[in-house]
XYZ file of C-alpha atoms in Angstrom:
600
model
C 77.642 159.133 187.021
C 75.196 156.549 185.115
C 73.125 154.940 187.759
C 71.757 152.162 185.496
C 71.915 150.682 182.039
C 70.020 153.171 180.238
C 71.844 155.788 181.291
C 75.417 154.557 181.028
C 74.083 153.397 177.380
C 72.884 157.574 176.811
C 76.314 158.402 178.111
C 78.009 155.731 176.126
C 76.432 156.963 172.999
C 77.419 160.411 174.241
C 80.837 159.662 174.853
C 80.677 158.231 170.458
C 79.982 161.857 169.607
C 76.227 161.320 169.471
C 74.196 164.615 170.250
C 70.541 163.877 168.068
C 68.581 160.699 168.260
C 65.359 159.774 166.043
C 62.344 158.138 167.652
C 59.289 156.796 169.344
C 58.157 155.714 172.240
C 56.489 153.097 173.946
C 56.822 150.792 177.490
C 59.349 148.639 175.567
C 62.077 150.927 175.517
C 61.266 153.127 178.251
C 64.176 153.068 180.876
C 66.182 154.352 177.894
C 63.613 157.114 177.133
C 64.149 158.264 180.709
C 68.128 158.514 180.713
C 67.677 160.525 177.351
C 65.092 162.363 179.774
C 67.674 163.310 181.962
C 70.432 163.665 179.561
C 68.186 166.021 177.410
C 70.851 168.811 178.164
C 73.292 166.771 175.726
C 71.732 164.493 173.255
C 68.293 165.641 171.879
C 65.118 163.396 170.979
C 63.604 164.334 168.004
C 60.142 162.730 168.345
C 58.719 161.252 164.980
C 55.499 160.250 163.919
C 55.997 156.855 163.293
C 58.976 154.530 163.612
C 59.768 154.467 159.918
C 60.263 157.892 159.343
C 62.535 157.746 162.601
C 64.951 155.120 160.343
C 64.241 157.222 157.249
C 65.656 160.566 159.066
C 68.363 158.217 160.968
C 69.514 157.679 157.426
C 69.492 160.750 155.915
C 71.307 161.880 159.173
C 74.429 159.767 158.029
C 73.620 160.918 154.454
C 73.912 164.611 155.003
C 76.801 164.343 157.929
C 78.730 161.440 157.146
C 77.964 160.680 161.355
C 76.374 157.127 162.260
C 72.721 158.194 162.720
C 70.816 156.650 165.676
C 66.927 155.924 165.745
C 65.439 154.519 168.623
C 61.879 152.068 169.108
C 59.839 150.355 171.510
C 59.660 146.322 171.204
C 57.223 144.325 169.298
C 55.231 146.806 166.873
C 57.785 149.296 167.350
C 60.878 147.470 165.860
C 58.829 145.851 162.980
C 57.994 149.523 162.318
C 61.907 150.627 161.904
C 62.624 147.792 159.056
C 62.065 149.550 155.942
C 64.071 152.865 156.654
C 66.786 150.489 157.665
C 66.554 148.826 154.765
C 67.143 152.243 153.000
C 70.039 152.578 155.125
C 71.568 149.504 154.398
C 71.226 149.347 150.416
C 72.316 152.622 150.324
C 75.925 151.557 152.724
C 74.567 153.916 155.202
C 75.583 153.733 158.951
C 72.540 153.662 161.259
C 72.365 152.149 164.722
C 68.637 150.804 165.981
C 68.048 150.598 169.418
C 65.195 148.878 170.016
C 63.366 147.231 173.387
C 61.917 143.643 174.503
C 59.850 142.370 176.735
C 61.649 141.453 180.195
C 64.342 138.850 179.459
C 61.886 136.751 182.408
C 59.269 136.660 180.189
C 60.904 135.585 176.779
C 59.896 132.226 175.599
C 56.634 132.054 176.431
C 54.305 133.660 174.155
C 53.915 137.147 176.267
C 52.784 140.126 174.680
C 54.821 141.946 171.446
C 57.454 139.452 172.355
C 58.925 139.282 168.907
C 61.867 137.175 168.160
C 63.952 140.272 167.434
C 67.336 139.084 166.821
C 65.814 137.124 164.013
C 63.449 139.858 162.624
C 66.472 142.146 162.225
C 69.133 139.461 161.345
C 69.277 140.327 157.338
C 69.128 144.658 157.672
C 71.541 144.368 160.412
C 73.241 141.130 159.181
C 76.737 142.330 160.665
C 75.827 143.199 164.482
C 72.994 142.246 165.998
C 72.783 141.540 169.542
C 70.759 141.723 172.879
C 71.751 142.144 176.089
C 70.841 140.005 179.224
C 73.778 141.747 181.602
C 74.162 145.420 182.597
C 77.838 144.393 181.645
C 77.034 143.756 177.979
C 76.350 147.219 177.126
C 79.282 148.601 177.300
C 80.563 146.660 174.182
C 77.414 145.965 172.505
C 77.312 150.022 172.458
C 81.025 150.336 170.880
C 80.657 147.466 168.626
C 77.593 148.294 166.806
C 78.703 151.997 166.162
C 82.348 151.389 165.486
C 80.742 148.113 162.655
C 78.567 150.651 161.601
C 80.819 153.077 160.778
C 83.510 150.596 159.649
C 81.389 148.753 157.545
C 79.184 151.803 156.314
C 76.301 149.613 157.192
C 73.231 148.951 159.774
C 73.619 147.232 163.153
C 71.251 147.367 165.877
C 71.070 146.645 170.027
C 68.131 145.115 171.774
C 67.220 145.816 175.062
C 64.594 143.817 177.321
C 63.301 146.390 179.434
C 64.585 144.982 183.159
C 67.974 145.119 181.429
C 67.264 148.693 180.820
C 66.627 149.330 184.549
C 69.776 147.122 186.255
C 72.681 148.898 187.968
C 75.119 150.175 185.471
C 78.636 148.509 185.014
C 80.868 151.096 183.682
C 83.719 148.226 183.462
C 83.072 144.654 184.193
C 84.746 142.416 186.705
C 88.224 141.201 185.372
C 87.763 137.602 184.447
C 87.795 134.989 181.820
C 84.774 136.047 179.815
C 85.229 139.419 180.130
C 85.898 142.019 177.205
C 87.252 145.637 177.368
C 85.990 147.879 174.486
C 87.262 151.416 174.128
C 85.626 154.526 171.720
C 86.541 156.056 168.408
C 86.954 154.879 164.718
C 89.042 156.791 162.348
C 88.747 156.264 158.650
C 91.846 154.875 156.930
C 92.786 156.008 153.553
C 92.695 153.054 151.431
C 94.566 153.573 147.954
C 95.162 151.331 145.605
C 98.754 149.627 145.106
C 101.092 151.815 142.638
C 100.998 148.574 140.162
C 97.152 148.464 140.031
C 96.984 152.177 139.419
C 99.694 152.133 136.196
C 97.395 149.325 134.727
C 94.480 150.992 135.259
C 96.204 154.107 133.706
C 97.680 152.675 130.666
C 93.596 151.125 129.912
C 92.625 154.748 129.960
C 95.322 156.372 128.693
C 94.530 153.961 125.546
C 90.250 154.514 124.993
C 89.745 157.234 122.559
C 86.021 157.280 123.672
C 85.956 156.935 127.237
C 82.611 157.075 129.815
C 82.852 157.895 133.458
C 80.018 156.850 135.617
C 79.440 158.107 139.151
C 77.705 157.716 142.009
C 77.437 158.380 145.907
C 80.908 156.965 146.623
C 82.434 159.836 144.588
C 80.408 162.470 146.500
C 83.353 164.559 147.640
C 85.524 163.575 144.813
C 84.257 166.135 142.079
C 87.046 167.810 141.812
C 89.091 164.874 140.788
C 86.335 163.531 138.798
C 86.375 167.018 136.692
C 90.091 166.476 136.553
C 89.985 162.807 135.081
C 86.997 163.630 132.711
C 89.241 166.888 131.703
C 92.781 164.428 130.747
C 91.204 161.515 129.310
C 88.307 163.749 127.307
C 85.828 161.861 128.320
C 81.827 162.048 129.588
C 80.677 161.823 133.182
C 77.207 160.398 133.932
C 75.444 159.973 137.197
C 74.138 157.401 139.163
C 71.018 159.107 141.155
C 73.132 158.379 144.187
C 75.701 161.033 142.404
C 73.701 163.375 141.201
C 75.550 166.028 143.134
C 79.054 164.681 142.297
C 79.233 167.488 139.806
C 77.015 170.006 139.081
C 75.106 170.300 135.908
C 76.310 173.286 134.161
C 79.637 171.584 133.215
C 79.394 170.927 129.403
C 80.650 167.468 129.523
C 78.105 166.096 132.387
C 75.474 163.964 130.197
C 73.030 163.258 133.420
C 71.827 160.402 134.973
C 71.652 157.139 133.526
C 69.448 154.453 133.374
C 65.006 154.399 132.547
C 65.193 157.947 134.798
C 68.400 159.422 132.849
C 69.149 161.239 129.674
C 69.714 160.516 126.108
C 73.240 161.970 126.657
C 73.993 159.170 128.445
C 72.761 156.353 126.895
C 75.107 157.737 123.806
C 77.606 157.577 125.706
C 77.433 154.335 127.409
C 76.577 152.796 124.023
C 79.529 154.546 121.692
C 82.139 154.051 124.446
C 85.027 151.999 124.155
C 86.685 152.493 127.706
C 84.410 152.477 130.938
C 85.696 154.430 134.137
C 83.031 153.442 136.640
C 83.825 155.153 140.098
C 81.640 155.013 143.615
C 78.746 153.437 141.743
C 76.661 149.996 142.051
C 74.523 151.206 139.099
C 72.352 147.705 138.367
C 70.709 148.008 134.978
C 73.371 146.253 132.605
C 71.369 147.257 129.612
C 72.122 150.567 130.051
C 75.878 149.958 130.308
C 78.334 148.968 127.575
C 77.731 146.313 125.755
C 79.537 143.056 127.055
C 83.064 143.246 125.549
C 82.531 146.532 123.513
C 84.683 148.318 126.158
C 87.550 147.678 128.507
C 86.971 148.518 132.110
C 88.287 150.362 135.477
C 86.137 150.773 138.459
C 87.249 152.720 141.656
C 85.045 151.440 145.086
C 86.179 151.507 148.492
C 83.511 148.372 148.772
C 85.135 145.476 147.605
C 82.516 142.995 147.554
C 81.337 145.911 144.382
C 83.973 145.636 142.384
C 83.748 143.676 138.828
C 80.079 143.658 139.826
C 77.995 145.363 137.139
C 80.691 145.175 134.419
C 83.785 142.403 134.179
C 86.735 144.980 134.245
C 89.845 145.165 133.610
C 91.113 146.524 136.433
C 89.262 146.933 139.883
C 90.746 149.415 142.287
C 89.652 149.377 145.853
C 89.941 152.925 147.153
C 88.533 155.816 148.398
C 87.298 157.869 145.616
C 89.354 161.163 145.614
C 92.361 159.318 147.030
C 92.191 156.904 144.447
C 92.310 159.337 141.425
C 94.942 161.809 143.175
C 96.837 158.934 142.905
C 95.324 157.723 139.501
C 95.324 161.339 137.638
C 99.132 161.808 137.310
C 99.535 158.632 135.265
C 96.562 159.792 132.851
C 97.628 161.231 129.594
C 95.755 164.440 128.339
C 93.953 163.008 124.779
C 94.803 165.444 122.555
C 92.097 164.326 119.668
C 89.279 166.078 121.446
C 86.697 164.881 118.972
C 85.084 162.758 121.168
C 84.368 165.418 123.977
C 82.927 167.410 121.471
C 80.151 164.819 120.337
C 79.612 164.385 123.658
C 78.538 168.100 124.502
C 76.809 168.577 121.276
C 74.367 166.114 122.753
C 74.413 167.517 126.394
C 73.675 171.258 124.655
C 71.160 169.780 122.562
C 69.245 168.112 125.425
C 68.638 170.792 127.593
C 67.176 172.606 124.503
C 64.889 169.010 124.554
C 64.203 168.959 127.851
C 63.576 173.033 127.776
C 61.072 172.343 124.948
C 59.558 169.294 126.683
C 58.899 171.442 130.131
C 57.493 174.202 128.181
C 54.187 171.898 126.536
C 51.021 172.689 128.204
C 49.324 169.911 130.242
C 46.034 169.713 131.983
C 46.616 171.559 134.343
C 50.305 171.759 134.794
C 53.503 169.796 132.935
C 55.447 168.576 135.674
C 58.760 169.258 133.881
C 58.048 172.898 134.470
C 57.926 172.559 138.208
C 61.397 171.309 137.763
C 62.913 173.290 135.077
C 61.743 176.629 136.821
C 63.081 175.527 140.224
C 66.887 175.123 138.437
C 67.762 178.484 138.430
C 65.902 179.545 141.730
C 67.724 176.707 144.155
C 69.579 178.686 146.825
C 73.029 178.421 147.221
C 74.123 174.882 149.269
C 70.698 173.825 149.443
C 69.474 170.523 150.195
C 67.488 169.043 148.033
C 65.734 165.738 148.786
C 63.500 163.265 146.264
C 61.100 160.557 146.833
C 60.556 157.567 144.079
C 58.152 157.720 141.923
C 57.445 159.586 138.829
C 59.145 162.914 141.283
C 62.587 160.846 140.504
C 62.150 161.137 136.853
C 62.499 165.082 136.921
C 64.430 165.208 139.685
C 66.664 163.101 138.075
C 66.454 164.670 134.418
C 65.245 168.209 134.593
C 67.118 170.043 137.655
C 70.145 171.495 137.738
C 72.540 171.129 140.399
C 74.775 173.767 141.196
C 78.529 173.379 143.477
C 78.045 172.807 147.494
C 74.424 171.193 146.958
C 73.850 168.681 148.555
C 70.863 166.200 147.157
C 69.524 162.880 147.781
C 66.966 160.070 147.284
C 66.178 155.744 148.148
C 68.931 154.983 145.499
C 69.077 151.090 145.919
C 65.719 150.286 147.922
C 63.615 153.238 145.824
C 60.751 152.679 148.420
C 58.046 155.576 148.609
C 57.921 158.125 151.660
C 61.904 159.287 152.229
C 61.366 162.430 150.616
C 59.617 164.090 153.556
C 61.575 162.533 156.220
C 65.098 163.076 154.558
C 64.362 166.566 154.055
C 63.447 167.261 158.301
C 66.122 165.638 159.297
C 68.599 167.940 156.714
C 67.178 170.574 158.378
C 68.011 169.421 162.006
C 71.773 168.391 160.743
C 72.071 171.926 158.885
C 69.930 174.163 160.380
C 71.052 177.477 158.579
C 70.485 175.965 154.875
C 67.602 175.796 152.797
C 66.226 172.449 152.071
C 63.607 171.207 149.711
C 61.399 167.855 149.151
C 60.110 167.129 145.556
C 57.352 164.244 146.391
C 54.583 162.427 144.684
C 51.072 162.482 146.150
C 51.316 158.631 146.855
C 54.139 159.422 149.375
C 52.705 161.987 151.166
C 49.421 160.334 151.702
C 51.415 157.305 152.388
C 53.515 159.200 155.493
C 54.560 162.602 154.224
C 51.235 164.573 156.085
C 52.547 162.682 159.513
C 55.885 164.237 158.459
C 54.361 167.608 158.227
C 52.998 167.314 161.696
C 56.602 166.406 162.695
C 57.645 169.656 161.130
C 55.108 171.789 162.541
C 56.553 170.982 165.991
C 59.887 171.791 165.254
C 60.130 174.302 162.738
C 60.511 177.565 165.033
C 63.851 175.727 166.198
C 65.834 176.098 163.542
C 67.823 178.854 162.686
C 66.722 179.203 159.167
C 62.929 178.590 158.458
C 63.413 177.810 154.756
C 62.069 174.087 153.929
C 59.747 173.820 151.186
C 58.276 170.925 150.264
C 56.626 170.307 146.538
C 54.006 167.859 145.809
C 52.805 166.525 142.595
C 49.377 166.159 143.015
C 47.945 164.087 140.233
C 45.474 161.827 142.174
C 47.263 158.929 140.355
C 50.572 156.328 141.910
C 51.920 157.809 138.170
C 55.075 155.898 137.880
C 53.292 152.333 138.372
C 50.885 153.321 136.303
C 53.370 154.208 133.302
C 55.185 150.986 134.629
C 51.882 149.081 134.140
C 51.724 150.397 130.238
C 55.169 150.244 129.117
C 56.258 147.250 131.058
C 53.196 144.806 130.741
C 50.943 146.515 128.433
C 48.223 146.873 130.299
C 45.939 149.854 130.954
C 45.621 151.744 133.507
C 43.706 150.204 136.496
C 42.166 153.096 138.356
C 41.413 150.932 141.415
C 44.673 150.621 142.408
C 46.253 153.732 140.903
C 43.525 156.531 141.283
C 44.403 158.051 144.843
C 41.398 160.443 147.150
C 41.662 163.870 146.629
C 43.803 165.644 148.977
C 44.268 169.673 150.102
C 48.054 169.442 150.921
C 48.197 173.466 151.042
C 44.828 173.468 153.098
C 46.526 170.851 155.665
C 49.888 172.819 155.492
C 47.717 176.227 156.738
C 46.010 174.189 159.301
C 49.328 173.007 161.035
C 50.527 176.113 160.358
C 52.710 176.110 157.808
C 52.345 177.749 154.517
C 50.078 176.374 151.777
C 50.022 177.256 148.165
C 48.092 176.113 145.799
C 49.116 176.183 141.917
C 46.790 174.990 139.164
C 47.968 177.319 136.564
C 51.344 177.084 135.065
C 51.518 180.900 134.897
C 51.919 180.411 138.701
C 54.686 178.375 139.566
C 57.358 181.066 139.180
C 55.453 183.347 141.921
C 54.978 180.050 144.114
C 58.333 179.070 143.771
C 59.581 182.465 145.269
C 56.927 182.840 147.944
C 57.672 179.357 149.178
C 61.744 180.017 149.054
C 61.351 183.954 150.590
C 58.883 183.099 153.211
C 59.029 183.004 156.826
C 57.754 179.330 157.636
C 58.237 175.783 156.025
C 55.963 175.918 152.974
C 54.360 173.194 150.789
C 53.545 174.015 147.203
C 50.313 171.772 146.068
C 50.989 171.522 141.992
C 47.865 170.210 140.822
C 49.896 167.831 137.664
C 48.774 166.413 134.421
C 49.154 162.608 134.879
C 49.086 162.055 131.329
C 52.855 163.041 130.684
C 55.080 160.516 130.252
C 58.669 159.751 131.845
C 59.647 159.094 128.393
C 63.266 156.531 128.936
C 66.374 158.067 127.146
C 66.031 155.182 124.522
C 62.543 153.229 123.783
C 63.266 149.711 123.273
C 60.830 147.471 120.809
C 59.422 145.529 124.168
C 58.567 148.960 125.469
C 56.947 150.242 122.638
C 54.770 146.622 122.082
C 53.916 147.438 125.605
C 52.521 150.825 125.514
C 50.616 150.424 122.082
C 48.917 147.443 123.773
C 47.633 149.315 126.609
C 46.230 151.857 123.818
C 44.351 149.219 121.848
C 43.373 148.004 125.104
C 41.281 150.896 126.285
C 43.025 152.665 128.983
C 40.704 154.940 130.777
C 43.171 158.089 129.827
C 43.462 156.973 126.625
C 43.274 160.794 124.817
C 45.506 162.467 127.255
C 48.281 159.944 127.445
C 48.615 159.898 123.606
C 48.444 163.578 122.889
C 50.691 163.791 126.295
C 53.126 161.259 124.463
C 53.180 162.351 120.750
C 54.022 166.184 121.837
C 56.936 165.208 123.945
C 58.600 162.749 121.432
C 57.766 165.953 119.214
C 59.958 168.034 120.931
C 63.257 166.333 120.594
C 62.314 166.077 116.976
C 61.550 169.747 116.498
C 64.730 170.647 118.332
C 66.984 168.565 116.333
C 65.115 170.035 113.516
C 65.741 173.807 114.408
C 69.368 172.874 115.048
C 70.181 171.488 111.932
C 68.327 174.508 109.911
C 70.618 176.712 112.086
């Protein structure tokens, strides 16, 4: 029986299915700390080094489960702290719940310490339920509401608590009278399907493209199987969002890649020869990687709504669940029997990897990042998790590794803020303790919060059923993709004050918590590091000391690009020789390869 507010709220969070909550402390929340004290039999506190990697692991919680994920802070310092992992949550439609504390409700209003006006601070991330209580009868509903929105509304809500309101008597059910509410638990998911007319229109569109491009992201994770059927009838070529990168794994012959400045040449082609768009689960922004304006006619598949018609005007908008949507849809699609334009699109998908082979294989000084990537492909273990953090990581993430079926793999998608990687990847390991998951990270990120997220693993590590996390960095002592950005995009140089980071031991600080370190500085190393870090008996990080001189070449260099970069040549950067030599062998590549194709 709850005996006050914190602990019916534990209960009530109990009763939602919750078992695992993300977190920090502080005197600002601390009634609740103690009911999750004496609850610690049922729902477990995973204690975090800092607030934002509590929201970043709260996310990846719903990522990875498709449960709300909870993450918990003190008031003041403590919420500000949560914002930017929420924000991560909410771009990316993920459902989170924040619980936060206040100063006593007494003291509000007049200037007391870390009294933050809260409800305002968190009124945009949490812009469909936000609320604090000033009754013990309140939480009752503000606990139902803001999970069942949550969930509903794949989105962030959050619940502040002043800190005597944590401590009042519990009311399990408030007195009956006018003013009173009575919530109740559970949310099922509907299946939302488009009406039968909607679907024949959006049918006889595809049935009529001779060239048609799928695009797909996180709202057709799950849906591969119809996606592969779709892509099969209507001949067409899937690309990926980095949302949906494991939509489909990589070793099907008509999947081009991602899209977009971190995607593939594969898929530029076929975004730009298209003449029928099939966009599915996606909010993909960059138009200028998309069909041209009125070059193609359009479907798109979201169960969002407020998504539809938004990147693209199409022809038909279906609001659906993804696989429900083309069970429905796939029936009506005629098989193309002209097959010419699956063909071209292969020939380019077989004749990139041979690129992107080629382009892994050029020695750098020390190591080619590519070849971290390319030689991790083939070792990923079966229904791993793999996580990514922005940054020049993303890039061969997104180009060079191979997902295989039952992965599972993700990244900031919308927000593309630094630091998720390391986060994301500890709390895969809590949700799915018996599968192997690994970060691929810049250095930025894990000076910027990773090494606190190390710390978090060493505590927890010999918990899990199944050691195996490995973590890569990139160590290049440079913020690489803003200082690529800072070439291509505005033609300027490099500016070593702000992109040259201290050098860091990662290994050496992974052996001191005591974890396994490895250090690689020789490409002839990375296969043995890759399968000492994926056979051993502890988390393990892998310290790749990188070349920052190679460059995330986009799938297609525009003019304003190439001004850009020739600019910050003639304009002295201070890595001037590498970055050209780095630049002129990996455009080199995809001309050799075409080359050795064509004498073949």
């Amino acid at each position: 029986m709850a005996t006050n507010t914190s602990d019916f709220l534990v209960q009530r969070l109990y009763d939602w299915g919750v078992r695992r909550v993300y977190g920090y402390p502080g005197d600002g929340i601390n009634g609740v700390m103690g009911a999750l004290n004496r609850s610690k039999e049922r729902i477990t506190f995973i204690q975090t080094r800092h607030e934002e990697e509590a929201a970043f692991m709260a996310c990846a919680h719903a990522k990875f489960t498709g449960e709300v994920g909870i993450c918990i802070a003190t008031s003041g310092p403590g919420a500000i702290h949560l914002l930017n992992g929420l924000y991560d949550a909410k771009l990316d439609h993920q459902p989170v719940v924040a619980i936060v504390g206040q100063q006593a409700s007494t003291a509000l209003g007049t200037d007391y310490q870390q009294e933050v006006d809260l409800i305002s601070l968190f009124k945009d991330v949490a812009a469909p339920y936000v609320h604090m209580a000033t009754s013990a009868s309140q939480i009752r509903h503000l606990v139902d509401r803001a999970i069942r929105i949550a969930l509903a509304e794949r989105t962030v809500t959050c619940i502040i608590l002043p800190n005597d309101v944590q401590e009042m008597d519990a009311v399990a059910s408030p007195e009956r009278k006018h003013g009173t509410t009575y919530t109740g638990l559970g949310f099922s998911r509907p299946d939302v399907v488009p009406a039968r007319d909607d679907l024949r229109r959006a049918a006889e569109v595809l049935n009529a493209g001779k060239k048609v491009a799928i695009l797909v992201g996180a709202g057709a994770l799950g849906a591969g199987e119809e996606v592969a059927e779709a892509a099969e009838r209507l001949g067409a070529g899937v690309a990926k969002a980095l949302l949906g990168k494991a939509v489909l794994p990589d070793h099907l012959p008509f999947v081009t890649g991602s899209i977009g400045l971190l995607g593939t040449k594969p898929s530029w082609e076929l975004m730009m020869n298209c003449d029928t768009f099939l966009m599915i689960g996606s909010g993909f922004p960059y138009a200028e990687f998309l069909p041209k304006e009125g070059a193609a006619r359009g479907v798109q598949i979201d169960l969002n709504p407020r998504m539809l018609g938004l990147r693209y005007p199409m022809e038909v908008n279906l609001q659906g669940d993804a696989a429900l949507t083309l069970r429905a849809l796939i029936p009506l699609l005629e098989k193309k029997p002209d097959r010419e334009w699956r063909e071209t699109v292969e020939k380019e998908v077989r004749e990139w990897w041979q690129v992107m082979e080629a382009r892994a294989m050029i020695s750098a000084k020390p190591i080619n990042p590519q070849r971290l990537f390319w030689e991790l492909s083939p070792r990923l273990p079966e229904n791993c998790i793999i996580t990514c953090d922005s940054g020049s990581a993303a890039n061969w993430y997104a180009r060079d590794l191979k997902i295989r079926p039952g992965m599972m793999a993700s990244l900031s998608g919308t927000l593309a803020t630094m630091c998720p990687g390391v986060p994301y990847a500890v709390a895969a390991k809590f949700c799915h303790p018996n599968r192997a998951v690994l970060a691929l990270v810049g250095d930025g990120a894990m000076q910027m919060l990773g090494n606190a997220g190390l710390i978090t693993i060493s505590k927890y590590w010999k918990t899990w059923s199944n050691p195996n996390l490995v973590i890569l960095v990139l160590n290049n002592r440079d913020l690489n993709q803003v200082t690529w950005e800072q070439r291509v995009m505005n033609g300027d140089p490099k500016f070593d004050a702000s992109q040259d980071l201290p050098a860091f031991s990662f290994a050496a600080y992974a052996e001191q918590l005591g974890l396994m370190g490895i250090e690689v500085s020789d490409p002839k190393q990375i296969a043995g590091a890759w399968e000492r870090a994926l056979n051993a008996d502890r988390p393990a990080v892998i310290d790749a000391h990188c070349d920052p001189d190679v460059p995330p070449l986009p799938p297609h260099i525009t003019f304003e690009q190439a001004k850009g970069y020739l600019s910050s040549i003639f304009k002295g950067d201070p890595n001037l020789g590498g970055m050209v030599r780095q630049s002129a062998r990996q455009m080199m590549s995809s001309f050799l390869t075409r080359n050795e194709k064509n004498e073949k």
